PDB file of C-alpha atoms in Angstrom:
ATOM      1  CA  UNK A  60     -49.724  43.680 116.057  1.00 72.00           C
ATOM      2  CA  UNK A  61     -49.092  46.866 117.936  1.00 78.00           C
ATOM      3  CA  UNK A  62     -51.949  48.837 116.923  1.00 78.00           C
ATOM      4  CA  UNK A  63     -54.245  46.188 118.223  1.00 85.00           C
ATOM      5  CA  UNK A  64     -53.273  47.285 121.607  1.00 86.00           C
ATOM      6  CA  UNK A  65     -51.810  50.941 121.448  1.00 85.00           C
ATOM      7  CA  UNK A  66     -52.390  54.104 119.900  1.00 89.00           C
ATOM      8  CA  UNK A  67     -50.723  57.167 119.721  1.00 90.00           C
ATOM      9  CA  UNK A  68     -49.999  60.386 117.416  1.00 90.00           C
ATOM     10  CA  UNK A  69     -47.011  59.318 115.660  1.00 91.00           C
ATOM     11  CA  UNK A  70     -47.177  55.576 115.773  1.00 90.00           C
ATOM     12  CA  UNK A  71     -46.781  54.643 111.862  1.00 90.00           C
ATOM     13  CA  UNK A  72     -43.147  56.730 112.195  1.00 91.00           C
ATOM     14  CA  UNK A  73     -42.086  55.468 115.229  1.00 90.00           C
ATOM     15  CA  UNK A  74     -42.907  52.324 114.216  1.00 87.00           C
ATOM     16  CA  UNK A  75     -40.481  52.208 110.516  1.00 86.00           C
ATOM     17  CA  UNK A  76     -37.876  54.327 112.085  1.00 87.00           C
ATOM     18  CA  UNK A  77     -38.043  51.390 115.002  1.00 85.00           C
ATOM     19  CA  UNK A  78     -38.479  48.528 112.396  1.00 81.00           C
ATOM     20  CA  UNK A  79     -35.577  49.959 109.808  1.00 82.00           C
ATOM     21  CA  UNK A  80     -32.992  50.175 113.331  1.00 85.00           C
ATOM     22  CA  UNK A  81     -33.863  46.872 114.817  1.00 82.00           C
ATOM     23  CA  UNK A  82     -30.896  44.514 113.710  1.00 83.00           C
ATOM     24  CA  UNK A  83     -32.976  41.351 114.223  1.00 81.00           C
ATOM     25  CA  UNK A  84     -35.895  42.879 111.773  1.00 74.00           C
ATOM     26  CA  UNK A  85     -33.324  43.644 109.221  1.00 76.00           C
ATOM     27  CA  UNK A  86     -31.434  40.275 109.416  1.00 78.00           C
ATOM     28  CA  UNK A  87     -35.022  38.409 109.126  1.00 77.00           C
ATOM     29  CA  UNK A  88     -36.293  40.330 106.213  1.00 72.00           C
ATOM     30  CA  UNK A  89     -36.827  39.050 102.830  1.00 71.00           C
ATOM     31  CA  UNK A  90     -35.410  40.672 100.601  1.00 69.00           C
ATOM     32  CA  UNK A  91     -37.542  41.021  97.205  1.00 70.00           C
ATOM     33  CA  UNK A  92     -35.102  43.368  95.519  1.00 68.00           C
ATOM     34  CA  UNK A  93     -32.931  40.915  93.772  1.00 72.00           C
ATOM     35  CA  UNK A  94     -30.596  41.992  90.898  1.00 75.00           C
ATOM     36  CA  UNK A  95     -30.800  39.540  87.565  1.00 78.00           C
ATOM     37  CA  UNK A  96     -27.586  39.062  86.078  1.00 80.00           C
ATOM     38  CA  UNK A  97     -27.716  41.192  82.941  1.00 80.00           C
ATOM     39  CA  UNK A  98     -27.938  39.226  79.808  1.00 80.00           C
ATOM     40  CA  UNK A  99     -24.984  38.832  77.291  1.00 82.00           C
ATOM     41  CA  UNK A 100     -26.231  40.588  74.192  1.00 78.00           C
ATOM     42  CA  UNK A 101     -23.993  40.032  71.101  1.00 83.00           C
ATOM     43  CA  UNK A 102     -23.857  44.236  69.944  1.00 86.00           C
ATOM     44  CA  UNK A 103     -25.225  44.944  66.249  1.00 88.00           C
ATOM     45  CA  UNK A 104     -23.235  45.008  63.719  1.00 90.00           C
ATOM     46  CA  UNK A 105     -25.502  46.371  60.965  1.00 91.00           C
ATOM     47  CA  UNK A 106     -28.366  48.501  61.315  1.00 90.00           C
ATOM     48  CA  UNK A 107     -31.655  46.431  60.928  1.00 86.00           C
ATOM     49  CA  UNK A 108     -30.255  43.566  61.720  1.00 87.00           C
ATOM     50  CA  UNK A 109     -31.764  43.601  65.224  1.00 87.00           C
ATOM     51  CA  UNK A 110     -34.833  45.540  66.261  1.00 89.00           C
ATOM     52  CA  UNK A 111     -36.975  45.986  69.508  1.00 89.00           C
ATOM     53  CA  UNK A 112     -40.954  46.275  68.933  1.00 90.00           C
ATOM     54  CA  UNK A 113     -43.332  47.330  71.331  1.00 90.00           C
ATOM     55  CA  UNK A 114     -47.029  47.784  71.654  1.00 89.00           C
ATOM     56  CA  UNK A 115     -48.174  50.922  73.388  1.00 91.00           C
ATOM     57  CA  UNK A 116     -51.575  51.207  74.717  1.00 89.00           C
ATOM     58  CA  UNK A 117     -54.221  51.713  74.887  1.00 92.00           C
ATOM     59  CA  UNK A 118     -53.861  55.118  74.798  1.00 93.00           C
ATOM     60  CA  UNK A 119     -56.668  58.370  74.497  1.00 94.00           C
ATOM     61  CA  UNK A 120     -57.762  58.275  71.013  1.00 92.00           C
ATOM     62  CA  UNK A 121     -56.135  60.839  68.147  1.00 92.00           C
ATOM     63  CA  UNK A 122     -58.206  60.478  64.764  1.00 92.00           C
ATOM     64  CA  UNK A 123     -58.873  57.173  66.019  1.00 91.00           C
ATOM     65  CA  UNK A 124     -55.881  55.974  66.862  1.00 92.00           C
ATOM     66  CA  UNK A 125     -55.988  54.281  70.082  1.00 93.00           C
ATOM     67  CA  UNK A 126     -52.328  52.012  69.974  1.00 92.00           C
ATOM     68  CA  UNK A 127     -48.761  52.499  68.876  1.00 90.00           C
ATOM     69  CA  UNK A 128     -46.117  50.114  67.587  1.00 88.00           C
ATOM     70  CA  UNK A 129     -42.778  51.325  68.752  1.00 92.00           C
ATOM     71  CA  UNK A 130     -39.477  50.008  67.207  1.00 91.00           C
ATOM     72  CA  UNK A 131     -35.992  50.804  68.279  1.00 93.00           C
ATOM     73  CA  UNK A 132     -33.137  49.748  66.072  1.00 92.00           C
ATOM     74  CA  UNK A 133     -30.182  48.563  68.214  1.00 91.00           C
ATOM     75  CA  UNK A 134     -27.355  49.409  65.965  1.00 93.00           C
ATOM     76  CA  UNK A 135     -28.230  52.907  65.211  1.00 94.00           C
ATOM     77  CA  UNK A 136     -30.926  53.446  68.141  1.00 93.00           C
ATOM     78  CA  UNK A 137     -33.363  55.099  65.868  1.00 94.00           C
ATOM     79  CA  UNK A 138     -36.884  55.295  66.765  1.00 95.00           C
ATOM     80  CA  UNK A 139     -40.376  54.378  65.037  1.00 92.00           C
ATOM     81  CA  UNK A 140     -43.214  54.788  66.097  1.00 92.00           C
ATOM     82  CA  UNK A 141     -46.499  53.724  64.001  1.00 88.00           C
ATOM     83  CA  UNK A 142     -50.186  54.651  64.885  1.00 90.00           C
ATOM     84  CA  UNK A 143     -52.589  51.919  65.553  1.00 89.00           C
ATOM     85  CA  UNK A 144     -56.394  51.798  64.968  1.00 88.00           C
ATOM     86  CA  UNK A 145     -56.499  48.047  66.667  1.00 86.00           C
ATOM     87  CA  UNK A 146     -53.905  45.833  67.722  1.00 82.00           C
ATOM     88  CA  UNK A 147     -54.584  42.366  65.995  1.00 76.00           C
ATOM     89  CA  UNK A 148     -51.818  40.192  64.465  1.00 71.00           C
ATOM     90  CA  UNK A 149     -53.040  40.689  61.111  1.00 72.00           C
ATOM     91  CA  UNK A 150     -52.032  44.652  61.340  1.00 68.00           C
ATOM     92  CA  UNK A 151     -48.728  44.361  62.645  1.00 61.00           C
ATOM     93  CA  UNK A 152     -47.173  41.781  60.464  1.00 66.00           C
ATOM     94  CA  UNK A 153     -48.744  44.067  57.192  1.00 65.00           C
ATOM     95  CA  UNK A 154     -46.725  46.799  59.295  1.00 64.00           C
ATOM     96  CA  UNK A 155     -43.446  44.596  59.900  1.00 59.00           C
ATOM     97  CA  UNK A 156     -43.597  43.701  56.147  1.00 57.00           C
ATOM     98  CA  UNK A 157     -44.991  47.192  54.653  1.00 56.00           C
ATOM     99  CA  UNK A 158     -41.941  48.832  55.515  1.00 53.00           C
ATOM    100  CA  UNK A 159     -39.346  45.926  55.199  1.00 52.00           C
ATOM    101  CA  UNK A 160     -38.218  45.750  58.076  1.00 50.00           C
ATOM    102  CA  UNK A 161     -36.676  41.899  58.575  1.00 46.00           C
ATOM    103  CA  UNK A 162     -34.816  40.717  62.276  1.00 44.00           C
ATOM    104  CA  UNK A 163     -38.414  42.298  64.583  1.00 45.00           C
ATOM    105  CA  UNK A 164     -37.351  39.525  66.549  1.00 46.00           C
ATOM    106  CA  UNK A 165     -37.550  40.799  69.918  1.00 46.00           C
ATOM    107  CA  UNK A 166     -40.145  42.367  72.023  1.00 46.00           C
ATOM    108  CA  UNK A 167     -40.913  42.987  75.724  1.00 46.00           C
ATOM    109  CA  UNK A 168     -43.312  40.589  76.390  1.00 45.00           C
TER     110      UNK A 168
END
Protein backbone atom coordinates (compact mmCIF):
# COMPACT_ATOMS: atom_id res chain seq x y z
CA UNK A 1 0.00 0.00 0.00
CA UNK A 2 1.05 3.58 -0.42
CA UNK A 3 0.95 4.72 3.01
CA UNK A 4 3.37 2.04 3.99
CA UNK A 5 5.95 4.00 2.22
CA UNK A 6 4.76 7.74 1.87
CA UNK A 7 3.15 10.34 3.71
CA UNK A 8 1.94 13.54 3.03
CA UNK A 9 -0.87 16.26 3.97
CA UNK A 10 -3.48 15.41 1.59
CA UNK A 11 -2.81 11.81 0.77
CA UNK A 12 -6.42 10.15 1.51
CA UNK A 13 -7.78 12.89 -1.37
CA UNK A 14 -5.24 12.53 -3.69
CA UNK A 15 -5.43 9.14 -3.38
CA UNK A 16 -9.73 8.68 -4.35
CA UNK A 17 -9.57 11.53 -6.71
CA UNK A 18 -6.44 9.31 -8.29
CA UNK A 19 -8.28 5.92 -7.73
CA UNK A 20 -11.95 7.27 -9.11
CA UNK A 21 -9.74 8.71 -12.60
CA UNK A 22 -7.61 5.71 -13.15
CA UNK A 23 -9.44 3.75 -16.05
CA UNK A 24 -7.75 0.45 -15.13
CA UNK A 25 -9.09 0.85 -11.27
CA UNK A 26 -12.50 1.50 -12.54
CA UNK A 27 -12.60 -1.34 -15.16
CA UNK A 28 -11.25 -3.85 -12.27
CA UNK A 29 -13.68 -2.87 -9.65
CA UNK A 30 -16.40 -4.93 -8.33
CA UNK A 31 -19.20 -3.59 -8.45
CA UNK A 32 -21.54 -4.38 -5.27
CA UNK A 33 -24.32 -2.05 -6.32
CA UNK A 34 -26.42 -4.38 -8.30
CA UNK A 35 -30.09 -3.54 -9.17
CA UNK A 36 -32.73 -6.65 -8.46
CA UNK A 37 -35.25 -6.83 -10.99
CA UNK A 38 -38.36 -5.49 -9.26
CA UNK A 39 -40.88 -8.10 -8.49
CA UNK A 40 -44.25 -8.47 -10.40
CA UNK A 41 -46.85 -7.69 -7.77
CA UNK A 42 -50.45 -8.48 -8.89
CA UNK A 43 -52.12 -4.67 -7.56
CA UNK A 44 -55.08 -5.04 -4.89
CA UNK A 45 -58.16 -5.16 -5.81
CA UNK A 46 -59.99 -4.87 -2.47
CA UNK A 47 -58.87 -3.27 0.53
CA UNK A 48 -57.69 -5.95 3.13
CA UNK A 49 -57.12 -8.27 0.87
CA UNK A 50 -53.34 -7.75 1.05
CA UNK A 51 -51.48 -6.23 3.96
CA UNK A 52 -47.75 -5.50 4.91
CA UNK A 53 -46.80 -6.07 8.78
CA UNK A 54 -43.84 -4.98 10.38
CA UNK A 55 -42.20 -5.16 13.74
CA UNK A 56 -40.59 -1.98 14.97
CA UNK A 57 -38.12 -2.05 17.67
CA UNK A 58 -37.02 -2.01 20.13
CA UNK A 59 -37.69 1.30 20.69
CA UNK A 60 -37.33 3.84 24.15
CA UNK A 61 -40.08 2.79 26.31
CA UNK A 62 -43.67 4.93 26.45
CA UNK A 63 -45.93 3.48 29.39
CA UNK A 64 -44.08 0.46 28.74
CA UNK A 65 -44.29 0.04 25.44
CA UNK A 66 -41.08 -0.91 24.02
CA UNK A 67 -42.27 -2.44 20.17
CA UNK A 68 -44.70 -1.55 17.43
CA UNK A 69 -46.57 -3.63 14.88
CA UNK A 70 -46.94 -1.61 11.76
CA UNK A 71 -49.44 -2.60 8.97
CA UNK A 72 -49.89 -0.96 5.64
CA UNK A 73 -52.86 -1.93 3.55
CA UNK A 74 -51.87 -2.06 -0.16
CA UNK A 75 -55.12 -1.21 -1.74
CA UNK A 76 -55.94 1.82 0.18
CA UNK A 77 -52.30 2.47 1.76
CA UNK A 78 -53.67 3.12 5.16
CA UNK A 79 -51.54 2.85 8.09
CA UNK A 80 -51.66 0.96 11.62
CA UNK A 81 -49.67 1.06 13.93
CA UNK A 82 -50.19 -1.02 17.35
CA UNK A 83 -48.10 -0.61 20.63
CA UNK A 84 -46.21 -3.53 21.89
CA UNK A 85 -45.28 -4.47 25.51
CA UNK A 86 -43.18 -7.72 24.08
CA UNK A 87 -42.91 -9.14 20.82
CA UNK A 88 -43.77 -12.96 21.16
CA UNK A 89 -45.94 -14.87 18.63
CA UNK A 90 -48.61 -15.34 21.00
CA UNK A 91 -49.31 -11.31 21.00
CA UNK A 92 -49.33 -10.70 17.49
CA UNK A 93 -51.58 -13.36 16.18
CA UNK A 94 -54.28 -12.16 19.29
CA UNK A 95 -53.49 -8.71 17.43
CA UNK A 96 -53.89 -10.09 13.70
CA UNK A 97 -57.15 -11.79 14.90
CA UNK A 98 -58.45 -9.02 17.54
CA UNK A 99 -59.04 -6.70 14.89
CA UNK A 100 -59.93 -9.08 11.92
CA UNK A 101 -57.71 -8.42 9.88
CA UNK A 102 -57.33 -11.72 7.35
CA UNK A 103 -54.49 -11.71 4.10
CA UNK A 104 -51.22 -10.36 6.97
CA UNK A 105 -49.46 -12.40 4.64
CA UNK A 106 -46.47 -10.49 3.99
CA UNK A 107 -43.76 -9.01 6.02
CA UNK A 108 -40.17 -7.75 5.61
CA UNK A 109 -38.32 -10.35 6.95
Amino acid sequence: MISERYVWPSMKADVTLWARTCLQCQQAKVSWHTRSKLSDFVPPSARVEHVHIDLVGPLPPSEGFRYCLTCVDRFSKWPEAFPLLDISAKRSQQLSTEDGSPGLDHHSG
